[in-house]
Amino acid sequence: MAEEEPRAKRTRVAVERLGDDAEVAEVEESGPEGSGEPLGEIDYVNEMIGKIKDDDVARLLHTICYGKPGKQTTRKKGLRAFNGWADASVAKTKADKLATNNKVKVTMIKEVCGVLGLEKSGTKDELCSRVTEFLAKPSGENVVKSAPKKRKAAKGKKKKGKKGKKGPKKPRAPSAYILFCKVARPKVVEEEPDADQKEIMSKMGAMWKALSDDEQGKYKKQSAALKAEMEGGAAEASEEEAEESEEEGSDEE
């Protein structure tokens, strides 16, 4: 009896299973289903998505939008394309699931609010409702914060020029009243030795007012003469300084 030939062994072919990421990619490729603005077309949100550094925040936001965390390489692209859910009423259900998920911390929800430009205050329930209500039909009108402005390159600070030292204050000619007080004060002090400074000044003020025009005119003339004398001296000093400056300039040449 002839021996039977051994049967050829079957080659096992690995079955390629679609994981979570493949499901998400399929959802993203089919296009957004909602009727709101794509997140990528809302200036502030678009810029904030680009600035996400924490993968946990991006995964959480992607999970809220699509139900899965998505691939790292296409996650932000998917977020920018998202424009809401076909049935906006699911927002309440999603908010409840999110709020009761102990793995999702309040700090993470606040980070998501920051990306979407939403208010960060409130309880976990309030934050979750705020996020899902916005994502049900995204709109730039509901964004609290405006798009970040690009900082202008800081201009070099202008160095302030050193201010020249001010010269000593020029003495002023005493007024007619001051000249009168110099004469009247010794008399008042002699007559009222116990009077204080205020009383002495008050007394001299009354005496000045009691003078006739001619008597006041005498002191006014003295004041005018002193003023003219001082101004004349100042003018001469200025001329001398100018001449000295010219001489110094010619020496340097």
PDB file of C-alpha atoms in Angstrom:
ATOM      1  CA  MET A   1       0.000   0.000   0.000  1.00  0.00           C
ATOM      2  CA  ALA A   2       1.428   3.346  -1.114  1.00  0.00           C
ATOM      3  CA  GLU A   3       2.355   5.815   1.580  1.00  0.00           C
ATOM      4  CA  GLU A   4       0.247   9.025   1.726  1.00  0.00           C
ATOM      5  CA  GLU A   5       2.066  12.246   0.965  1.00  0.00           C
ATOM      6  CA  PRO A   6       2.202  14.632   3.953  1.00  0.00           C
ATOM      7  CA  ARG A   7      -0.235  17.533   3.655  1.00  0.00           C
ATOM      8  CA  ALA A   8       1.261  21.001   3.115  1.00  0.00           C
ATOM      9  CA  LYS A   9       0.992  23.163   6.210  1.00  0.00           C
ATOM     10  CA  ARG A  10      -1.142  26.291   5.974  1.00  0.00           C
ATOM     11  CA  THR A  11       0.651  29.571   6.228  1.00  0.00           C
ATOM     12  CA  ARG A  12      -0.979  31.735   8.858  1.00  0.00           C
ATOM     13  CA  VAL A  13      -1.736  35.230   7.599  1.00  0.00           C
ATOM     14  CA  ALA A  14      -1.807  37.902  10.263  1.00  0.00           C
ATOM     15  CA  VAL A  15      -5.153  39.657  10.352  1.00  0.00           C
ATOM     16  CA  GLU A  16      -4.737  43.407  10.449  1.00  0.00           C
ATOM     17  CA  ARG A  17      -7.050  44.786  13.086  1.00  0.00           C
ATOM     18  CA  LEU A  18      -8.120  48.383  13.118  1.00  0.00           C
ATOM     19  CA  GLY A  19      -7.221  49.924  16.410  1.00  0.00           C
ATOM     20  CA  ASP A  20      -8.659  53.002  18.066  1.00  0.00           C
ATOM     21  CA  ASP A  21      -6.439  55.334  16.065  1.00  0.00           C
ATOM     22  CA  ALA A  22      -7.648  53.843  12.771  1.00  0.00           C
ATOM     23  CA  GLU A  23     -11.254  54.413  13.836  1.00  0.00           C
ATOM     24  CA  VAL A  24     -10.498  58.024  14.665  1.00  0.00           C
ATOM     25  CA  ALA A  25      -8.655  58.530  11.377  1.00  0.00           C
ATOM     26  CA  GLU A  26     -11.715  57.171   9.573  1.00  0.00           C
ATOM     27  CA  VAL A  27     -13.954  59.640  11.389  1.00  0.00           C
ATOM     28  CA  GLU A  28     -11.610  62.537  10.629  1.00  0.00           C
ATOM     29  CA  GLU A  29     -11.230  61.601   6.957  1.00  0.00           C
ATOM     30  CA  SER A  30     -14.993  61.470   6.515  1.00  0.00           C
ATOM     31  CA  GLY A  31     -15.086  65.159   7.375  1.00  0.00           C
ATOM     32  CA  PRO A  32     -16.717  67.103  10.228  1.00  0.00           C
ATOM     33  CA  GLU A  33     -20.358  66.373  10.879  1.00  0.00           C
ATOM     34  CA  GLY A  34     -21.463  69.486  12.755  1.00  0.00           C
ATOM     35  CA  SER A  35     -22.745  72.868  11.607  1.00  0.00           C
ATOM     36  CA  GLY A  36     -20.428  75.165  13.572  1.00  0.00           C
ATOM     37  CA  GLU A  37     -17.192  76.891  12.622  1.00  0.00           C
ATOM     38  CA  PRO A  38     -14.145  74.611  12.273  1.00  0.00           C
ATOM     39  CA  LEU A  39     -11.902  75.195  15.277  1.00  0.00           C
ATOM     40  CA  GLY A  40      -9.053  76.005  12.896  1.00  0.00           C
ATOM     41  CA  GLU A  41     -11.022  78.951  11.501  1.00  0.00           C
ATOM     42  CA  ILE A  42     -11.461  80.578  14.910  1.00  0.00           C
ATOM     43  CA  ASP A  43      -8.291  82.668  15.195  1.00  0.00           C
ATOM     44  CA  TYR A  44      -7.721  82.349  18.925  1.00  0.00           C
ATOM     45  CA  VAL A  45      -8.500  78.623  19.096  1.00  0.00           C
ATOM     46  CA  ASN A  46      -6.385  77.884  16.014  1.00  0.00           C
ATOM     47  CA  GLU A  47      -3.380  79.608  17.540  1.00  0.00           C
ATOM     48  CA  MET A  48      -3.866  77.942  20.924  1.00  0.00           C
ATOM     49  CA  ILE A  49      -4.098  74.480  19.324  1.00  0.00           C
ATOM     50  CA  GLY A  50      -0.719  75.139  17.741  1.00  0.00           C
ATOM     51  CA  LYS A  51       0.694  76.071  21.154  1.00  0.00           C
ATOM     52  CA  ILE A  52      -0.473  72.921  22.990  1.00  0.00           C
ATOM     53  CA  LYS A  53       2.634  71.341  24.528  1.00  0.00           C
ATOM     54  CA  ASP A  54       0.971  68.863  26.873  1.00  0.00           C
ATOM     55  CA  ASP A  55      -0.123  65.744  24.936  1.00  0.00           C
ATOM     56  CA  ASP A  56      -2.609  64.927  27.707  1.00  0.00           C
ATOM     57  CA  VAL A  57      -4.512  68.141  26.956  1.00  0.00           C
ATOM     58  CA  ALA A  58      -4.538  67.444  23.215  1.00  0.00           C
ATOM     59  CA  ARG A  59      -5.649  63.827  23.783  1.00  0.00           C
ATOM     60  CA  LEU A  60      -8.441  64.897  26.121  1.00  0.00           C
ATOM     61  CA  LEU A  61      -9.758  67.542  23.723  1.00  0.00           C
ATOM     62  CA  HIS A  62      -9.570  65.096  20.801  1.00  0.00           C
ATOM     63  CA  THR A  63     -11.398  62.473  22.858  1.00  0.00           C
ATOM     64  CA  ILE A  64     -14.178  64.932  23.693  1.00  0.00           C
ATOM     65  CA  CYS A  65     -14.516  65.866  20.021  1.00  0.00           C
ATOM     66  CA  TYR A  66     -14.184  62.457  18.342  1.00  0.00           C
ATOM     67  CA  GLY A  67     -14.543  59.927  21.161  1.00  0.00           C
ATOM     68  CA  LYS A  68     -10.925  58.734  20.815  1.00  0.00           C
ATOM     69  CA  PRO A  69      -7.491  60.283  21.542  1.00  0.00           C
ATOM     70  CA  GLY A  70      -6.302  60.061  17.918  1.00  0.00           C
ATOM     71  CA  LYS A  71      -2.793  59.774  16.510  1.00  0.00           C
ATOM     72  CA  GLN A  72      -0.162  62.213  17.685  1.00  0.00           C
ATOM     73  CA  THR A  73       0.807  63.013  14.080  1.00  0.00           C
ATOM     74  CA  THR A  74      -2.730  63.945  13.004  1.00  0.00           C
ATOM     75  CA  ARG A  75      -4.288  64.977  16.315  1.00  0.00           C
ATOM     76  CA  LYS A  76      -4.003  68.757  15.876  1.00  0.00           C
ATOM     77  CA  LYS A  77      -5.143  68.525  12.258  1.00  0.00           C
ATOM     78  CA  GLY A  78      -8.242  66.679  13.419  1.00  0.00           C
ATOM     79  CA  LEU A  79      -8.914  69.290  16.115  1.00  0.00           C
ATOM     80  CA  ARG A  80      -8.693  72.126  13.588  1.00  0.00           C
ATOM     81  CA  ALA A  81     -11.183  70.335  11.316  1.00  0.00           C
ATOM     82  CA  PHE A  82     -13.743  69.713  14.067  1.00  0.00           C
ATOM     83  CA  ASN A  83     -16.903  71.823  13.702  1.00  0.00           C
ATOM     84  CA  GLY A  84     -19.354  70.207  16.088  1.00  0.00           C
ATOM     85  CA  TRP A  85     -21.518  67.104  16.336  1.00  0.00           C
ATOM     86  CA  ALA A  86     -24.300  66.132  13.939  1.00  0.00           C
ATOM     87  CA  ASP A  87     -26.618  65.923  16.938  1.00  0.00           C
ATOM     88  CA  ALA A  88     -25.815  68.907  19.159  1.00  0.00           C
ATOM     89  CA  SER A  89     -28.037  67.506  21.918  1.00  0.00           C
ATOM     90  CA  VAL A  90     -25.308  64.980  22.824  1.00  0.00           C
ATOM     91  CA  ALA A  91     -23.446  67.830  24.547  1.00  0.00           C
ATOM     92  CA  LYS A  92     -25.319  67.177  27.811  1.00  0.00           C
ATOM     93  CA  THR A  93     -24.527  63.458  27.751  1.00  0.00           C
ATOM     94  CA  LYS A  94     -20.864  64.095  26.962  1.00  0.00           C
ATOM     95  CA  ALA A  95     -20.642  66.680  29.748  1.00  0.00           C
ATOM     96  CA  ASP A  96     -22.087  64.219  32.285  1.00  0.00           C
ATOM     97  CA  LYS A  97     -19.648  61.464  31.265  1.00  0.00           C
ATOM     98  CA  LEU A  98     -16.746  63.879  31.397  1.00  0.00           C
ATOM     99  CA  ALA A  99     -17.725  65.224  34.822  1.00  0.00           C
ATOM    100  CA  THR A 100     -18.081  61.741  36.337  1.00  0.00           C
ATOM    101  CA  ASN A 101     -14.788  60.481  34.907  1.00  0.00           C
ATOM    102  CA  ASN A 102     -12.434  60.511  37.888  1.00  0.00           C
ATOM    103  CA  LYS A 103      -9.392  60.262  35.627  1.00  0.00           C
ATOM    104  CA  VAL A 104     -10.199  63.682  34.167  1.00  0.00           C
ATOM    105  CA  LYS A 105      -9.026  66.307  36.637  1.00  0.00           C
ATOM    106  CA  VAL A 106     -10.430  69.820  36.951  1.00  0.00           C
ATOM    107  CA  THR A 107      -7.041  71.258  36.024  1.00  0.00           C
ATOM    108  CA  MET A 108      -7.176  69.391  32.692  1.00  0.00           C
ATOM    109  CA  ILE A 109     -10.658  70.708  31.919  1.00  0.00           C
ATOM    110  CA  LYS A 110      -9.422  74.220  32.680  1.00  0.00           C
ATOM    111  CA  GLU A 111      -6.535  73.678  30.251  1.00  0.00           C
ATOM    112  CA  VAL A 112      -9.059  72.691  27.574  1.00  0.00           C
ATOM    113  CA  CYS A 113     -11.080  75.824  28.380  1.00  0.00           C
ATOM    114  CA  GLY A 114      -7.911  77.847  27.894  1.00  0.00           C
ATOM    115  CA  VAL A 115      -7.367  76.337  24.434  1.00  0.00           C
ATOM    116  CA  LEU A 116     -10.970  77.055  23.434  1.00  0.00           C
ATOM    117  CA  GLY A 117     -10.886  80.583  24.851  1.00  0.00           C
ATOM    118  CA  LEU A 118     -13.555  79.853  27.456  1.00  0.00           C
ATOM    119  CA  GLU A 119     -13.945  81.083  31.032  1.00  0.00           C
ATOM    120  CA  LYS A 120     -11.982  78.900  33.483  1.00  0.00           C
ATOM    121  CA  SER A 121     -13.995  79.561  36.644  1.00  0.00           C
ATOM    122  CA  GLY A 122     -16.617  77.262  38.144  1.00  0.00           C
ATOM    123  CA  THR A 123     -17.059  73.681  39.329  1.00  0.00           C
ATOM    124  CA  LYS A 124     -16.060  70.610  37.327  1.00  0.00           C
ATOM    125  CA  ASP A 125     -19.674  70.124  36.191  1.00  0.00           C
ATOM    126  CA  GLU A 126     -19.887  73.735  35.017  1.00  0.00           C
ATOM    127  CA  LEU A 127     -16.554  73.527  33.201  1.00  0.00           C
ATOM    128  CA  CYS A 128     -17.516  70.297  31.422  1.00  0.00           C
ATOM    129  CA  SER A 129     -20.875  71.748  30.358  1.00  0.00           C
ATOM    130  CA  ARG A 130     -19.156  74.903  29.101  1.00  0.00           C
ATOM    131  CA  VAL A 131     -16.725  72.873  26.977  1.00  0.00           C
ATOM    132  CA  THR A 132     -19.299  70.519  25.437  1.00  0.00           C
ATOM    133  CA  GLU A 133     -21.837  73.291  24.782  1.00  0.00           C
ATOM    134  CA  PHE A 134     -19.161  75.206  22.891  1.00  0.00           C
ATOM    135  CA  LEU A 135     -18.002  72.131  20.946  1.00  0.00           C
ATOM    136  CA  ALA A 136     -21.582  71.194  20.009  1.00  0.00           C
ATOM    137  CA  LYS A 137     -21.522  74.131  17.591  1.00  0.00           C
ATOM    138  CA  PRO A 138     -18.223  76.067  17.769  1.00  0.00           C
ATOM    139  CA  SER A 139     -18.401  79.798  17.131  1.00  0.00           C
ATOM    140  CA  GLY A 140     -15.865  82.603  17.421  1.00  0.00           C
ATOM    141  CA  GLU A 141     -18.584  84.728  19.044  1.00  0.00           C
ATOM    142  CA  ASN A 142     -18.519  82.469  22.111  1.00  0.00           C
ATOM    143  CA  VAL A 143     -14.777  82.823  22.603  1.00  0.00           C
ATOM    144  CA  VAL A 144     -14.078  85.010  25.629  1.00  0.00           C
ATOM    145  CA  LYS A 145     -10.480  85.787  24.699  1.00  0.00           C
ATOM    146  CA  SER A 146      -9.321  87.400  21.473  1.00  0.00           C
ATOM    147  CA  ALA A 147      -6.506  86.123  19.283  1.00  0.00           C
ATOM    148  CA  PRO A 148      -3.103  86.733  20.878  1.00  0.00           C
ATOM    149  CA  LYS A 149      -1.322  89.663  19.309  1.00  0.00           C
ATOM    150  CA  LYS A 150       2.164  89.155  17.998  1.00  0.00           C
ATOM    151  CA  ARG A 151       4.675  90.982  20.068  1.00  0.00           C
ATOM    152  CA  LYS A 152       6.595  93.642  18.285  1.00  0.00           C
ATOM    153  CA  ALA A 153      10.339  93.458  18.481  1.00  0.00           C
ATOM    154  CA  ALA A 154      11.417  95.544  21.421  1.00  0.00           C
ATOM    155  CA  LYS A 155      13.026  98.712  20.262  1.00  0.00           C
ATOM    156  CA  GLY A 156      16.290  99.656  21.816  1.00  0.00           C
ATOM    157  CA  LYS A 157      15.778 102.095  24.583  1.00  0.00           C
ATOM    158  CA  LYS A 158      17.011 105.500  23.748  1.00  0.00           C
ATOM    159  CA  LYS A 159      19.697 106.630  26.045  1.00  0.00           C
ATOM    160  CA  LYS A 160      18.777 109.790  27.740  1.00  0.00           C
ATOM    161  CA  GLY A 161      21.329 112.481  27.309  1.00  0.00           C
ATOM    162  CA  LYS A 162      22.925 113.659  30.455  1.00  0.00           C
ATOM    163  CA  LYS A 163      21.453 116.888  31.545  1.00  0.00           C
ATOM    164  CA  GLY A 164      23.933 119.598  32.130  1.00  0.00           C
ATOM    165  CA  LYS A 165      24.270 120.734  35.668  1.00  0.00           C
ATOM    166  CA  LYS A 166      22.227 123.766  36.371  1.00  0.00           C
ATOM    167  CA  GLY A 167      24.180 126.761  37.430  1.00  0.00           C
ATOM    168  CA  PRO A 168      23.533 128.463  40.751  1.00  0.00           C
ATOM    169  CA  LYS A 169      20.286 130.365  40.965  1.00  0.00           C
ATOM    170  CA  LYS A 170      20.669 134.009  40.183  1.00  0.00           C
ATOM    171  CA  PRO A 171      19.841 136.243  43.146  1.00  0.00           C
ATOM    172  CA  ARG A 172      16.696 138.300  42.780  1.00  0.00           C
ATOM    173  CA  ALA A 173      16.350 141.923  43.736  1.00  0.00           C
ATOM    174  CA  PRO A 174      14.343 142.355  46.967  1.00  0.00           C
ATOM    175  CA  SER A 175      10.809 143.697  46.539  1.00  0.00           C
ATOM    176  CA  ALA A 176       9.668 147.043  47.909  1.00  0.00           C
ATOM    177  CA  TYR A 177       7.864 145.292  50.774  1.00  0.00           C
ATOM    178  CA  ILE A 178      10.989 143.301  51.739  1.00  0.00           C
ATOM    179  CA  LEU A 179      13.043 146.492  51.813  1.00  0.00           C
ATOM    180  CA  PHE A 180      10.404 148.079  54.042  1.00  0.00           C
ATOM    181  CA  CYS A 181      10.407 145.054  56.404  1.00  0.00           C
ATOM    182  CA  LYS A 182      14.180 145.303  56.832  1.00  0.00           C
ATOM    183  CA  VAL A 183      13.708 148.840  58.115  1.00  0.00           C
ATOM    184  CA  ALA A 184      10.496 148.258  60.111  1.00  0.00           C
ATOM    185  CA  ARG A 185      11.327 144.914  61.763  1.00  0.00           C
ATOM    186  CA  PRO A 186      13.808 146.240  64.390  1.00  0.00           C
ATOM    187  CA  LYS A 187      11.260 148.822  65.497  1.00  0.00           C
ATOM    188  CA  VAL A 188       8.453 146.254  65.817  1.00  0.00           C
ATOM    189  CA  VAL A 189      10.657 143.849  67.788  1.00  0.00           C
ATOM    190  CA  GLU A 190      11.709 146.691  70.089  1.00  0.00           C
ATOM    191  CA  GLU A 191       8.119 147.741  70.710  1.00  0.00           C
ATOM    192  CA  GLU A 192       6.782 144.187  71.142  1.00  0.00           C
ATOM    193  CA  PRO A 193       9.630 141.976  72.387  1.00  0.00           C
ATOM    194  CA  ASP A 194       7.302 139.077  73.303  1.00  0.00           C
ATOM    195  CA  ALA A 195       5.663 138.887  69.841  1.00  0.00           C
ATOM    196  CA  ASP A 196       6.248 135.713  67.808  1.00  0.00           C
ATOM    197  CA  GLN A 197       7.196 135.599  64.104  1.00  0.00           C
ATOM    198  CA  LYS A 198       3.595 135.461  62.915  1.00  0.00           C
ATOM    199  CA  GLU A 199       2.588 138.462  65.008  1.00  0.00           C
ATOM    200  CA  ILE A 200       5.624 140.445  63.828  1.00  0.00           C
ATOM    201  CA  MET A 201       4.801 139.733  60.155  1.00  0.00           C
ATOM    202  CA  SER A 202       1.165 140.668  60.719  1.00  0.00           C
ATOM    203  CA  LYS A 203       2.198 143.942  62.380  1.00  0.00           C
ATOM    204  CA  MET A 204       4.583 144.852  59.522  1.00  0.00           C
ATOM    205  CA  GLY A 205       1.882 144.026  56.963  1.00  0.00           C
ATOM    206  CA  ALA A 206      -0.483 146.453  58.634  1.00  0.00           C
ATOM    207  CA  MET A 207       2.232 149.120  58.782  1.00  0.00           C
ATOM    208  CA  TRP A 208       2.960 148.671  55.049  1.00  0.00           C
ATOM    209  CA  LYS A 209      -0.688 149.120  54.156  1.00  0.00           C
ATOM    210  CA  ALA A 210      -0.831 152.237  56.313  1.00  0.00           C
ATOM    211  CA  LEU A 211       1.955 153.929  54.281  1.00  0.00           C
ATOM    212  CA  SER A 212       0.996 156.552  51.750  1.00  0.00           C
ATOM    213  CA  ASP A 213       1.667 156.049  48.027  1.00  0.00           C
ATOM    214  CA  ASP A 214       4.645 158.370  48.209  1.00  0.00           C
ATOM    215  CA  GLU A 215       6.137 156.464  51.153  1.00  0.00           C
ATOM    216  CA  GLN A 216       5.646 153.107  49.391  1.00  0.00           C
ATOM    217  CA  GLY A 217       6.993 154.663  46.180  1.00  0.00           C
ATOM    218  CA  LYS A 218      10.318 155.344  47.895  1.00  0.00           C
ATOM    219  CA  TYR A 219      10.829 151.628  48.555  1.00  0.00           C
ATOM    220  CA  LYS A 220       9.603 150.701  45.078  1.00  0.00           C
ATOM    221  CA  LYS A 221      12.225 152.962  43.503  1.00  0.00           C
ATOM    222  CA  GLN A 222      14.939 151.337  45.633  1.00  0.00           C
ATOM    223  CA  SER A 223      13.763 147.889  44.520  1.00  0.00           C
ATOM    224  CA  ALA A 224      13.742 148.909  40.843  1.00  0.00           C
ATOM    225  CA  ALA A 225      17.247 150.368  41.104  1.00  0.00           C
ATOM    226  CA  LEU A 226      18.610 147.189  42.712  1.00  0.00           C
ATOM    227  CA  LYS A 227      16.930 145.068  40.048  1.00  0.00           C
ATOM    228  CA  ALA A 228      18.442 147.124  37.227  1.00  0.00           C
ATOM    229  CA  GLU A 229      21.840 146.958  38.859  1.00  0.00           C
ATOM    230  CA  MET A 230      21.687 143.180  39.262  1.00  0.00           C
ATOM    231  CA  GLU A 231      20.456 142.615  35.704  1.00  0.00           C
ATOM    232  CA  GLY A 232      23.230 144.834  34.369  1.00  0.00           C
ATOM    233  CA  GLY A 233      25.814 142.819  36.271  1.00  0.00           C
ATOM    234  CA  ALA A 234      24.330 139.561  34.990  1.00  0.00           C
ATOM    235  CA  ALA A 235      24.466 140.818  31.408  1.00  0.00           C
ATOM    236  CA  GLU A 236      28.125 141.745  31.779  1.00  0.00           C
ATOM    237  CA  ALA A 237      28.877 138.315  33.260  1.00  0.00           C
ATOM    238  CA  SER A 238      27.159 136.627  30.321  1.00  0.00           C
ATOM    239  CA  GLU A 239      29.211 138.640  27.845  1.00  0.00           C
ATOM    240  CA  GLU A 240      32.416 137.664  29.643  1.00  0.00           C
ATOM    241  CA  GLU A 241      31.440 133.975  29.576  1.00  0.00           C
ATOM    242  CA  ALA A 242      30.691 134.197  25.847  1.00  0.00           C
ATOM    243  CA  GLU A 243      34.073 135.795  25.168  1.00  0.00           C
ATOM    244  CA  GLU A 244      35.845 133.084  27.195  1.00  0.00           C
ATOM    245  CA  SER A 245      34.032 130.373  25.220  1.00  0.00           C
ATOM    246  CA  GLU A 246      35.104 131.930  21.922  1.00  0.00           C
ATOM    247  CA  GLU A 247      38.706 132.108  23.091  1.00  0.00           C
ATOM    248  CA  GLU A 248      38.660 128.433  24.153  1.00  0.00           C
ATOM    249  CA  GLY A 249      37.204 127.450  20.773  1.00  0.00           C
ATOM    250  CA  SER A 250      39.904 129.330  18.859  1.00  0.00           C
ATOM    251  CA  ASP A 251      42.635 127.715  21.005  1.00  0.00           C
ATOM    252  CA  GLU A 252      41.339 124.223  20.171  1.00  0.00           C
ATOM    253  CA  GLU A 253      41.442 124.991  16.452  1.00  0.00           C
TER     254      GLU A 253
END
